[in-house]
């Protein structure tokens, strides 16, 4: 569905779309007019290619269900949800209707002003914690608290939004073991490990928001989401400016404790701590706003410049919708982090003043033997090489089979099995990959721990394809190699002989007579 097409539509004869507010990987947010109640609303329309995908539609419904069940002054109201068919094209449409918040997001405010003073920060933390407290009482964990999901209305009234990846304690979560969902810079350590997420995880994220608002830069930064997520687990942010009141610094520090059992347990407990800090004489804001040193302002500008270079810009105009559309690059799927940490493969080196024999600093987590459950919707439509690399990093053995009947672009995943069952390192996963009719895939051998490797007649190997700037490759992984000449052979489903050092090695095979016609793998959009 194009912007021009959408602008001419009236959804279900009720919501007339007028002005585009935001565009993201999953859809568009529009200013619209409710023709029945004669009011202006925001309408989030799922992109047509996702509206036909039951997994994406389920997530969209999940956002509507979770948010619509919450009623609080600091939570953006969800007013309606619908699924319809476009009368002119016949395509499926799913949409969410929300209140329109006249204002801007906290992320936009921070980008413009750099940082906030103590009074403003405590006020937004208090309101956001109050909204989270209501959600937690209803059994809902937000999972993606960040400045972009905190809208500031008239008088700096806070509205929490975007409960699209939230989890209800009363139902099975859409996200499952083997996926780590959220935004890396605001992700709790337990979220990065793939462990149980609780209300205390939202407290950690809100603590990171408070830290950024006061310090003028994110607590953790890195070249890619995996690096940032590892820092959430392993590192402590640099101290907040010394000129801040001690109990304000202590409030943020309490929210950023790595062990969720040692943090305020939920939004209500954090709200009480915030209100106590506000009441304390030392918690009163100084007579002037906290001004960061120029080096910090420069570093924040560098951070934002790097981040902007790694993702597609989403045009946003004011007023903003009551929810922002998440791009796939910002909804971080980090199974590699959970696997590396769960396997105990990563440890902290000895820091200053720590003897090399000290065991402190080792990262502990659940064993990789706990296994993973794969959700097909997270892999369908993505480049096969990229998916094979991710599954290999989880310790799974990957086999690919061709699918000449699919309408998806050649080289992308059209199916995955087994799905919905517990898999352990070494288990076999079969990927169906789209090919043009009559074309074949390179012969593949199963690989554990890193993608799939073509075998058969020796061919020169091209460098690994570049990863799009907005979706950096996880640190420590490489993309599977591909033949330079595009040669292809028949697909095999037979495992090769394992080497003594583990993994797999290829056995010499007789090359096929026809070695042409391998489809080019197009760049993916992240799913």
Short mmCIF file of C-alpha atoms in Angstrom, two decimals, residues 44-500:
data_model
loop_
_atom_site.label_atom_id
_atom_site.label_comp_id
_atom_site.label_asym_id
_atom_site.label_seq_id
_atom_site.Cartn_x
_atom_site.Cartn_y
_atom_site.Cartn_z
CA UNK A 44 -1.55 3.15 12.61
CA UNK A 45 -1.91 1.10 9.41
CA UNK A 46 0.01 -2.15 9.06
CA UNK A 47 1.81 -2.44 5.74
CA UNK A 48 -0.08 -4.62 3.29
CA UNK A 49 2.73 -7.16 2.94
CA UNK A 50 2.53 -7.78 6.70
CA UNK A 51 -1.27 -7.70 6.88
CA UNK A 52 -1.29 -11.03 5.04
CA UNK A 53 1.13 -12.55 7.55
CA UNK A 54 -0.74 -14.11 10.49
CA UNK A 55 2.25 -13.65 12.82
CA UNK A 56 2.47 -9.90 12.21
CA UNK A 57 -1.29 -9.50 12.44
CA UNK A 58 -1.22 -11.39 15.74
CA UNK A 59 1.36 -8.94 17.07
CA UNK A 60 -0.72 -6.02 15.86
CA UNK A 61 -3.79 -7.42 17.61
CA UNK A 62 -1.62 -7.96 20.69
CA UNK A 63 -0.73 -4.27 20.76
CA UNK A 64 -4.39 -3.35 20.53
CA UNK A 65 -5.46 -5.82 23.20
CA UNK A 66 -2.77 -4.90 25.71
CA UNK A 67 -3.06 -1.15 25.29
CA UNK A 68 -6.87 -1.05 25.08
CA UNK A 69 -7.11 -2.86 28.40
CA UNK A 70 -5.20 -0.08 30.16
CA UNK A 71 -6.79 3.18 31.26
CA UNK A 72 -4.52 5.77 32.86
CA UNK A 73 -3.71 9.47 32.29
CA UNK A 74 -0.09 8.54 31.54
CA UNK A 75 -0.88 5.82 28.98
CA UNK A 76 -1.88 6.76 25.44
CA UNK A 77 -5.42 5.55 24.83
CA UNK A 78 -6.21 2.96 22.15
CA UNK A 79 -9.66 3.70 20.77
CA UNK A 80 -10.33 1.07 18.13
CA UNK A 81 -8.87 -1.76 16.07
CA UNK A 82 -9.97 -3.08 12.72
CA UNK A 83 -9.18 -5.39 9.83
CA UNK A 84 -10.67 -4.70 6.44
CA UNK A 85 -10.20 -5.26 2.73
CA UNK A 86 -9.41 -2.39 0.38
CA UNK A 87 -12.34 -2.09 -2.06
CA UNK A 88 -10.17 -1.05 -5.02
CA UNK A 89 -7.23 -3.46 -4.69
CA UNK A 90 -8.61 -6.27 -2.52
CA UNK A 91 -5.55 -6.16 -0.25
CA UNK A 92 -5.86 -6.85 3.47
CA UNK A 93 -5.54 -3.91 5.85
CA UNK A 94 -5.15 -3.92 9.63
CA UNK A 95 -5.20 -0.70 11.62
CA UNK A 96 -5.09 0.67 15.15
CA UNK A 97 -6.85 3.89 16.19
CA UNK A 98 -5.29 5.96 18.98
CA UNK A 99 -5.60 9.32 20.60
CA UNK A 100 -3.51 12.01 18.92
CA UNK A 101 -1.01 13.53 21.33
CA UNK A 102 -0.26 17.17 20.58
CA UNK A 103 3.43 17.41 21.34
CA UNK A 104 6.65 15.54 20.72
CA UNK A 105 8.50 12.48 21.95
CA UNK A 106 11.13 12.59 24.67
CA UNK A 107 13.69 11.43 22.10
CA UNK A 108 12.95 14.51 20.00
CA UNK A 109 13.22 16.73 23.08
CA UNK A 110 16.59 15.26 24.03
CA UNK A 111 17.86 15.58 20.47
CA UNK A 112 16.93 19.26 20.54
CA UNK A 113 17.95 20.23 24.08
CA UNK A 114 20.67 17.67 24.89
CA UNK A 115 19.55 17.03 28.46
CA UNK A 116 16.90 17.96 31.03
CA UNK A 117 17.25 19.54 34.44
CA UNK A 118 16.53 17.63 37.62
CA UNK A 119 12.99 18.96 38.07
CA UNK A 120 11.91 18.03 34.54
CA UNK A 121 13.55 14.59 34.74
CA UNK A 122 11.92 13.70 38.07
CA UNK A 123 8.57 14.87 36.74
CA UNK A 124 8.71 12.70 33.62
CA UNK A 125 10.01 9.72 35.62
CA UNK A 126 7.17 10.08 38.12
CA UNK A 127 4.52 10.17 35.39
CA UNK A 128 6.06 7.33 33.40
CA UNK A 129 6.38 5.20 36.53
CA UNK A 130 2.73 5.88 37.34
CA UNK A 131 1.74 4.61 33.89
CA UNK A 132 3.93 1.53 34.26
CA UNK A 133 2.48 0.89 37.70
CA UNK A 134 -0.99 0.70 36.16
CA UNK A 135 0.24 -1.67 33.45
CA UNK A 136 2.04 -3.88 35.97
CA UNK A 137 -1.06 -4.08 38.15
CA UNK A 138 -2.88 -5.36 35.07
CA UNK A 139 -0.19 -7.98 34.52
CA UNK A 140 1.35 -6.27 31.48
CA UNK A 141 5.10 -5.76 31.03
CA UNK A 142 5.93 -3.13 28.40
CA UNK A 143 9.36 -4.52 27.37
CA UNK A 144 10.32 -1.51 25.23
CA UNK A 145 10.37 1.58 27.45
CA UNK A 146 12.53 4.22 25.74
CA UNK A 147 12.45 7.96 24.94
CA UNK A 148 10.75 7.38 21.57
CA UNK A 149 7.85 5.67 23.38
CA UNK A 150 7.41 8.50 25.91
CA UNK A 151 5.32 11.30 24.41
CA UNK A 152 5.24 14.76 25.95
CA UNK A 153 1.92 16.54 25.57
CA UNK A 154 0.80 20.01 26.68
CA UNK A 155 2.43 20.99 29.98
CA UNK A 156 4.88 18.10 29.52
CA UNK A 157 2.20 15.56 30.36
CA UNK A 158 3.72 12.11 29.80
CA UNK A 159 2.00 9.47 27.71
CA UNK A 160 3.47 5.96 27.48
CA UNK A 161 2.87 4.35 24.13
CA UNK A 162 3.68 1.38 21.89
CA UNK A 163 2.75 -1.71 23.87
CA UNK A 164 3.21 -3.77 20.67
CA UNK A 165 5.79 -6.17 22.17
CA UNK A 166 4.37 -6.13 25.67
CA UNK A 167 3.60 -9.35 27.48
CA UNK A 168 0.53 -10.23 29.49
CA UNK A 169 0.95 -12.53 32.47
CA UNK A 170 -2.44 -14.02 31.67
CA UNK A 171 -1.58 -15.27 28.19
CA UNK A 172 1.23 -16.91 26.29
CA UNK A 173 3.72 -14.34 24.98
CA UNK A 174 4.22 -14.04 21.26
CA UNK A 175 7.95 -13.74 21.74
CA UNK A 176 9.55 -17.03 22.80
CA UNK A 177 12.78 -18.54 24.02
CA UNK A 178 15.58 -17.88 21.53
CA UNK A 179 14.45 -14.33 20.79
CA UNK A 180 15.46 -11.24 22.66
CA UNK A 181 13.07 -8.44 21.82
CA UNK A 182 13.46 -4.78 22.67
CA UNK A 183 15.78 -1.85 21.94
CA UNK A 184 19.38 -2.56 22.90
CA UNK A 185 20.14 0.80 24.54
CA UNK A 186 17.18 0.37 26.91
CA UNK A 187 17.25 -3.40 27.39
CA UNK A 188 17.61 -4.97 30.82
CA UNK A 189 20.38 -7.52 31.43
CA UNK A 190 17.87 -10.34 31.85
CA UNK A 191 16.19 -9.33 28.59
CA UNK A 192 19.53 -9.46 26.78
CA UNK A 193 20.18 -12.94 28.18
CA UNK A 194 16.80 -14.19 27.01
CA UNK A 195 15.66 -14.80 30.57
CA UNK A 196 12.30 -14.12 32.19
CA UNK A 197 11.19 -10.51 31.80
CA UNK A 198 9.34 -8.96 34.75
CA UNK A 199 8.07 -5.53 35.80
CA UNK A 200 11.56 -4.92 37.21
CA UNK A 201 12.81 -5.01 33.60
CA UNK A 202 10.65 -1.98 32.80
CA UNK A 203 12.08 -0.25 35.88
CA UNK A 204 15.60 -0.80 34.53
CA UNK A 205 14.61 0.66 31.16
CA UNK A 206 13.01 3.69 32.78
CA UNK A 207 16.17 4.13 34.86
CA UNK A 208 18.15 4.26 31.61
CA UNK A 209 15.74 6.92 30.33
CA UNK A 210 16.34 8.95 33.48
CA UNK A 211 20.10 8.51 33.13
CA UNK A 212 20.06 9.76 29.54
CA UNK A 213 17.83 12.71 30.43
CA UNK A 214 20.24 13.85 33.16
CA UNK A 215 23.59 12.97 31.58
CA UNK A 216 22.75 14.01 28.03
CA UNK A 217 23.88 10.71 26.52
CA UNK A 218 22.84 7.08 26.62
CA UNK A 219 24.26 4.94 29.42
CA UNK A 220 25.68 2.47 26.89
CA UNK A 221 26.65 2.91 23.27
CA UNK A 222 28.24 0.68 20.65
CA UNK A 223 28.68 0.02 16.97
CA UNK A 224 25.82 -2.49 16.83
CA UNK A 225 22.94 -3.73 18.99
CA UNK A 226 24.78 -6.88 20.08
CA UNK A 227 27.67 -4.85 21.50
CA UNK A 228 25.27 -2.58 23.39
CA UNK A 229 23.28 -5.52 24.76
CA UNK A 230 26.47 -7.15 26.04
CA UNK A 231 27.38 -3.92 27.81
CA UNK A 232 23.98 -3.97 29.51
CA UNK A 233 24.94 -7.34 30.99
CA UNK A 234 28.60 -6.77 31.73
CA UNK A 235 29.30 -3.10 32.36
CA UNK A 236 28.30 -0.26 34.66
CA UNK A 237 27.58 3.17 33.17
CA UNK A 238 29.88 6.03 34.04
CA UNK A 239 28.73 8.00 37.11
CA UNK A 240 26.17 10.73 36.65
CA UNK A 241 27.45 14.33 36.94
CA UNK A 242 28.63 15.06 40.48
CA UNK A 243 26.63 18.31 40.58
CA UNK A 244 23.37 16.35 40.63
CA UNK A 245 21.75 15.84 44.07
CA UNK A 246 23.09 12.65 45.71
CA UNK A 247 19.67 11.08 46.21
CA UNK A 248 18.77 11.68 42.55
CA UNK A 249 21.91 9.81 41.53
CA UNK A 250 21.07 7.09 44.06
CA UNK A 251 17.55 6.79 42.60
CA UNK A 252 18.91 6.12 39.11
CA UNK A 253 21.60 3.78 40.42
CA UNK A 254 18.95 1.73 42.25
CA UNK A 255 17.00 1.26 39.01
CA UNK A 256 20.12 0.17 37.11
CA UNK A 257 21.17 -2.69 39.40
CA UNK A 258 21.97 -5.72 37.23
CA UNK A 259 20.11 -8.22 39.44
CA UNK A 260 16.34 -7.63 38.98
CA UNK A 261 15.74 -8.93 42.53
CA UNK A 262 17.70 -5.97 43.88
CA UNK A 263 15.84 -3.28 41.90
CA UNK A 264 12.46 -1.71 42.72
CA UNK A 265 10.19 -4.65 41.92
CA UNK A 266 7.70 -2.79 39.69
CA UNK A 267 6.40 0.58 38.58
CA UNK A 268 4.58 1.16 41.84
CA UNK A 269 7.72 0.61 43.94
CA UNK A 270 9.77 2.84 41.65
CA UNK A 271 7.05 5.51 41.77
CA UNK A 272 7.25 5.51 45.58
CA UNK A 273 11.03 5.92 45.40
CA UNK A 274 10.71 8.80 42.94
CA UNK A 275 8.14 10.59 45.09
CA UNK A 276 10.33 10.13 48.16
CA UNK A 277 13.27 11.63 46.27
CA UNK A 278 11.15 14.62 45.24
CA UNK A 279 10.13 15.18 48.86
CA UNK A 280 13.72 15.10 50.13
CA UNK A 281 15.33 18.55 50.57
CA UNK A 282 18.43 17.37 48.69
CA UNK A 283 16.18 16.26 45.85
CA UNK A 284 15.10 19.81 45.13
CA UNK A 285 16.44 20.95 41.77
CA UNK A 286 19.37 23.35 41.77
CA UNK A 287 18.77 26.97 40.93
CA UNK A 288 20.14 26.41 37.43
CA UNK A 289 19.81 23.56 34.96
CA UNK A 290 22.59 21.01 34.96
CA UNK A 291 24.94 21.90 32.11
CA UNK A 292 27.02 19.10 30.69
CA UNK A 293 30.66 19.55 29.80
CA UNK A 294 31.26 20.27 26.10
CA UNK A 295 32.98 16.91 25.61
CA UNK A 296 29.76 15.14 26.61
CA UNK A 297 27.69 17.24 24.25
CA UNK A 298 30.09 16.42 21.44
CA UNK A 299 29.97 12.73 22.31
CA UNK A 300 26.17 12.76 22.29
CA UNK A 301 26.21 14.38 18.86
CA UNK A 302 28.63 11.71 17.63
CA UNK A 303 26.42 8.96 19.06
CA UNK A 304 23.32 10.29 17.37
CA UNK A 305 25.19 10.78 14.10
CA UNK A 306 26.38 7.18 14.13
CA UNK A 307 22.93 5.93 15.01
CA UNK A 308 21.37 7.98 12.21
CA UNK A 309 23.83 6.50 9.73
CA UNK A 310 22.77 2.98 10.72
CA UNK A 311 19.05 3.27 10.20
CA UNK A 312 16.62 4.72 7.74
CA UNK A 313 15.26 8.10 8.76
CA UNK A 314 11.56 8.00 9.64
CA UNK A 315 9.93 11.38 8.86
CA UNK A 316 8.01 12.65 11.87
CA UNK A 317 5.93 15.78 12.11
CA UNK A 318 4.15 17.23 15.08
CA UNK A 319 1.75 16.39 16.58
CA UNK A 320 2.84 12.78 17.05
CA UNK A 321 0.66 9.74 17.11
CA UNK A 322 -0.02 8.04 20.41
CA UNK A 323 2.36 5.33 19.24
CA UNK A 324 5.39 5.26 17.01
CA UNK A 325 5.95 2.53 14.43
CA UNK A 326 8.96 0.38 15.24
CA UNK A 327 11.37 -0.40 12.42
CA UNK A 328 12.78 -3.92 12.38
CA UNK A 329 16.24 -2.48 13.00
CA UNK A 330 15.00 -0.94 16.22
CA UNK A 331 13.10 -3.96 17.41
CA UNK A 332 16.23 -5.90 18.21
CA UNK A 333 16.23 -9.67 17.80
CA UNK A 334 19.36 -10.90 19.55
CA UNK A 335 19.37 -14.69 19.83
CA UNK A 336 23.15 -14.55 19.49
CA UNK A 337 23.45 -12.55 22.72
CA UNK A 338 21.30 -15.01 24.62
CA UNK A 339 23.26 -17.96 23.23
CA UNK A 340 26.71 -16.51 23.94
CA UNK A 341 25.81 -15.42 27.44
CA UNK A 342 23.83 -18.57 28.17
CA UNK A 343 26.74 -20.76 27.09
CA UNK A 344 29.07 -18.85 29.40
CA UNK A 345 31.30 -18.02 26.43
CA UNK A 346 31.78 -14.41 27.44
CA UNK A 347 33.53 -13.18 30.56
CA UNK A 348 34.80 -9.86 31.72
CA UNK A 349 38.52 -9.41 31.74
CA UNK A 350 40.14 -8.25 34.96
CA UNK A 351 39.47 -4.56 35.47
CA UNK A 352 41.54 -1.98 37.28
CA UNK A 353 42.46 -3.22 40.71
CA UNK A 354 41.24 -6.75 40.01
CA UNK A 355 43.68 -9.60 40.12
CA UNK A 356 43.69 -11.86 37.11
CA UNK A 357 42.74 -14.86 39.19
CA UNK A 358 39.59 -13.19 40.53
CA UNK A 359 36.47 -14.94 39.30
CA UNK A 360 34.40 -11.79 39.74
CA UNK A 361 33.06 -10.44 36.51
CA UNK A 362 32.24 -13.74 34.89
CA UNK A 363 28.93 -13.59 33.10
CA UNK A 364 26.51 -16.20 34.28
CA UNK A 365 23.32 -17.17 32.60
CA UNK A 366 21.16 -20.13 31.60
CA UNK A 367 22.92 -22.93 29.77
CA UNK A 368 22.59 -23.10 26.02
CA UNK A 369 21.34 -26.62 26.59
CA UNK A 370 18.03 -25.04 27.63
CA UNK A 371 17.26 -24.88 23.91
CA UNK A 372 15.31 -22.51 21.73
CA UNK A 373 11.89 -22.37 20.10
CA UNK A 374 11.81 -20.89 16.59
CA UNK A 375 8.99 -18.65 15.40
CA UNK A 376 8.67 -18.86 11.58
CA UNK A 377 7.40 -15.29 11.28
CA UNK A 378 10.76 -13.99 12.47
CA UNK A 379 12.58 -15.57 9.52
CA UNK A 380 10.19 -15.73 6.56
CA UNK A 381 11.07 -13.35 3.75
CA UNK A 382 14.61 -12.72 4.99
CA UNK A 383 17.80 -13.59 3.05
CA UNK A 384 18.61 -17.27 3.50
CA UNK A 385 22.31 -16.60 4.20
CA UNK A 386 21.41 -14.21 7.01
CA UNK A 387 18.95 -16.64 8.61
CA UNK A 388 21.38 -19.56 8.28
CA UNK A 389 24.03 -17.50 10.05
CA UNK A 390 21.72 -16.68 12.95
CA UNK A 391 20.58 -20.27 13.37
CA UNK A 392 24.13 -21.53 13.13
CA UNK A 393 25.13 -19.10 15.88
CA UNK A 394 22.50 -20.79 18.05
CA UNK A 395 24.30 -24.10 17.56
CA UNK A 396 21.70 -25.50 15.18
CA UNK A 397 22.55 -27.52 12.06
CA UNK A 398 21.09 -25.81 8.99
CA UNK A 399 19.99 -27.52 5.77
CA UNK A 400 18.44 -25.67 2.84
CA UNK A 401 15.99 -26.96 0.26
CA UNK A 402 14.75 -25.13 -2.82
CA UNK A 403 11.22 -23.83 -3.23
CA UNK A 404 10.50 -22.97 -6.90
CA UNK A 405 6.78 -22.40 -6.23
CA UNK A 406 7.09 -19.44 -3.86
CA UNK A 407 6.25 -15.91 -4.94
CA UNK A 408 8.85 -14.47 -2.54
CA UNK A 409 12.06 -12.98 -3.99
CA UNK A 410 14.71 -15.59 -4.95
CA UNK A 411 17.17 -16.31 -2.17
CA UNK A 412 14.74 -15.54 0.66
CA UNK A 413 13.32 -17.93 3.23
CA UNK A 414 9.83 -19.30 2.50
CA UNK A 415 9.57 -21.93 5.21
CA UNK A 416 11.23 -23.29 8.32
CA UNK A 417 10.89 -26.54 10.20
CA UNK A 418 10.61 -27.69 12.86
CA UNK A 419 8.86 -24.69 14.40
CA UNK A 420 7.15 -24.34 17.75
CA UNK A 421 9.16 -27.16 19.33
CA UNK A 422 12.15 -27.08 21.65
CA UNK A 423 15.45 -27.36 19.78
CA UNK A 424 18.89 -27.96 21.26
CA UNK A 425 22.39 -27.35 19.84
CA UNK A 426 23.08 -29.85 17.07
CA UNK A 427 19.43 -30.28 16.08
CA UNK A 428 18.66 -29.98 12.36
CA UNK A 429 16.63 -27.06 10.98
CA UNK A 430 15.49 -27.09 7.36
CA UNK A 431 15.07 -23.83 5.48
CA UNK A 432 12.97 -23.63 2.33
CA UNK A 433 14.51 -21.00 0.03
CA UNK A 434 12.78 -19.36 -2.92
CA UNK A 435 14.31 -19.97 -6.36
CA UNK A 436 13.19 -19.18 -9.86
CA UNK A 437 11.46 -22.12 -11.58
CA UNK A 438 14.14 -24.32 -13.11
CA UNK A 439 16.95 -22.84 -11.02
CA UNK A 440 18.75 -24.66 -8.22
CA UNK A 441 20.52 -23.76 -5.03
CA UNK A 442 24.20 -24.46 -4.35
CA UNK A 443 24.71 -27.83 -2.72
CA UNK A 444 24.89 -27.28 1.01
CA UNK A 445 26.28 -29.23 3.92
CA UNK A 446 24.87 -28.85 7.42
CA UNK A 447 26.82 -26.44 9.56
CA UNK A 448 26.80 -26.03 13.32
CA UNK A 449 27.79 -22.64 14.63
CA UNK A 450 27.89 -20.55 11.49
CA UNK A 451 25.73 -20.53 8.44
CA UNK A 452 25.91 -22.88 5.45
CA UNK A 453 28.83 -23.58 3.15
CA UNK A 454 28.61 -24.55 -0.56
CA UNK A 455 30.48 -27.73 -1.50
CA UNK A 456 31.26 -29.63 -4.70
CA UNK A 457 33.58 -28.28 -7.37
CA UNK A 458 36.03 -25.77 -5.82
CA UNK A 459 35.06 -22.24 -6.68
CA UNK A 460 36.54 -18.85 -5.79
CA UNK A 461 34.71 -17.38 -2.82
CA UNK A 462 33.60 -13.76 -2.73
CA UNK A 463 33.89 -11.64 0.42
CA UNK A 464 30.94 -11.77 2.79
CA UNK A 465 28.16 -9.45 1.60
CA UNK A 466 27.96 -6.11 3.34
CA UNK A 467 25.27 -5.78 5.99
CA UNK A 468 22.91 -2.80 5.53
CA UNK A 469 23.94 0.12 7.71
CA UNK A 470 20.68 0.10 9.65
CA UNK A 471 21.03 -3.59 10.57
CA UNK A 472 24.62 -4.21 11.67
CA UNK A 473 25.87 -7.75 11.87
CA UNK A 474 26.28 -9.20 15.36
CA UNK A 475 29.80 -8.90 16.67
CA UNK A 476 31.87 -12.03 16.20
CA UNK A 477 29.79 -13.50 13.36
CA UNK A 478 30.37 -13.67 9.64
CA UNK A 479 27.98 -14.03 6.76
CA UNK A 480 28.07 -17.36 4.87
CA UNK A 481 30.29 -17.38 1.80
CA UNK A 482 28.73 -17.55 -1.67
CA UNK A 483 30.18 -18.71 -5.00
CA UNK A 484 31.50 -15.90 -7.18
CA UNK A 485 30.33 -17.43 -10.42
CA UNK A 486 26.81 -18.10 -9.21
CA UNK A 487 27.27 -21.79 -9.87
CA UNK A 488 24.77 -24.21 -8.48
CA UNK A 489 24.37 -27.89 -7.89
CA UNK A 490 21.62 -30.19 -6.69
CA UNK A 491 20.47 -29.79 -3.12
CA UNK A 492 21.52 -32.52 -0.73
CA UNK A 493 19.96 -33.43 2.56
CA UNK A 494 22.75 -35.73 3.65
CA UNK A 495 25.09 -34.70 6.47
CA UNK A 496 28.79 -34.55 5.78
CA UNK A 497 31.48 -36.26 7.80
CA UNK A 498 32.33 -34.34 10.97
CA UNK A 499 35.88 -33.21 11.53
CA UNK A 500 37.84 -34.05 14.64
#
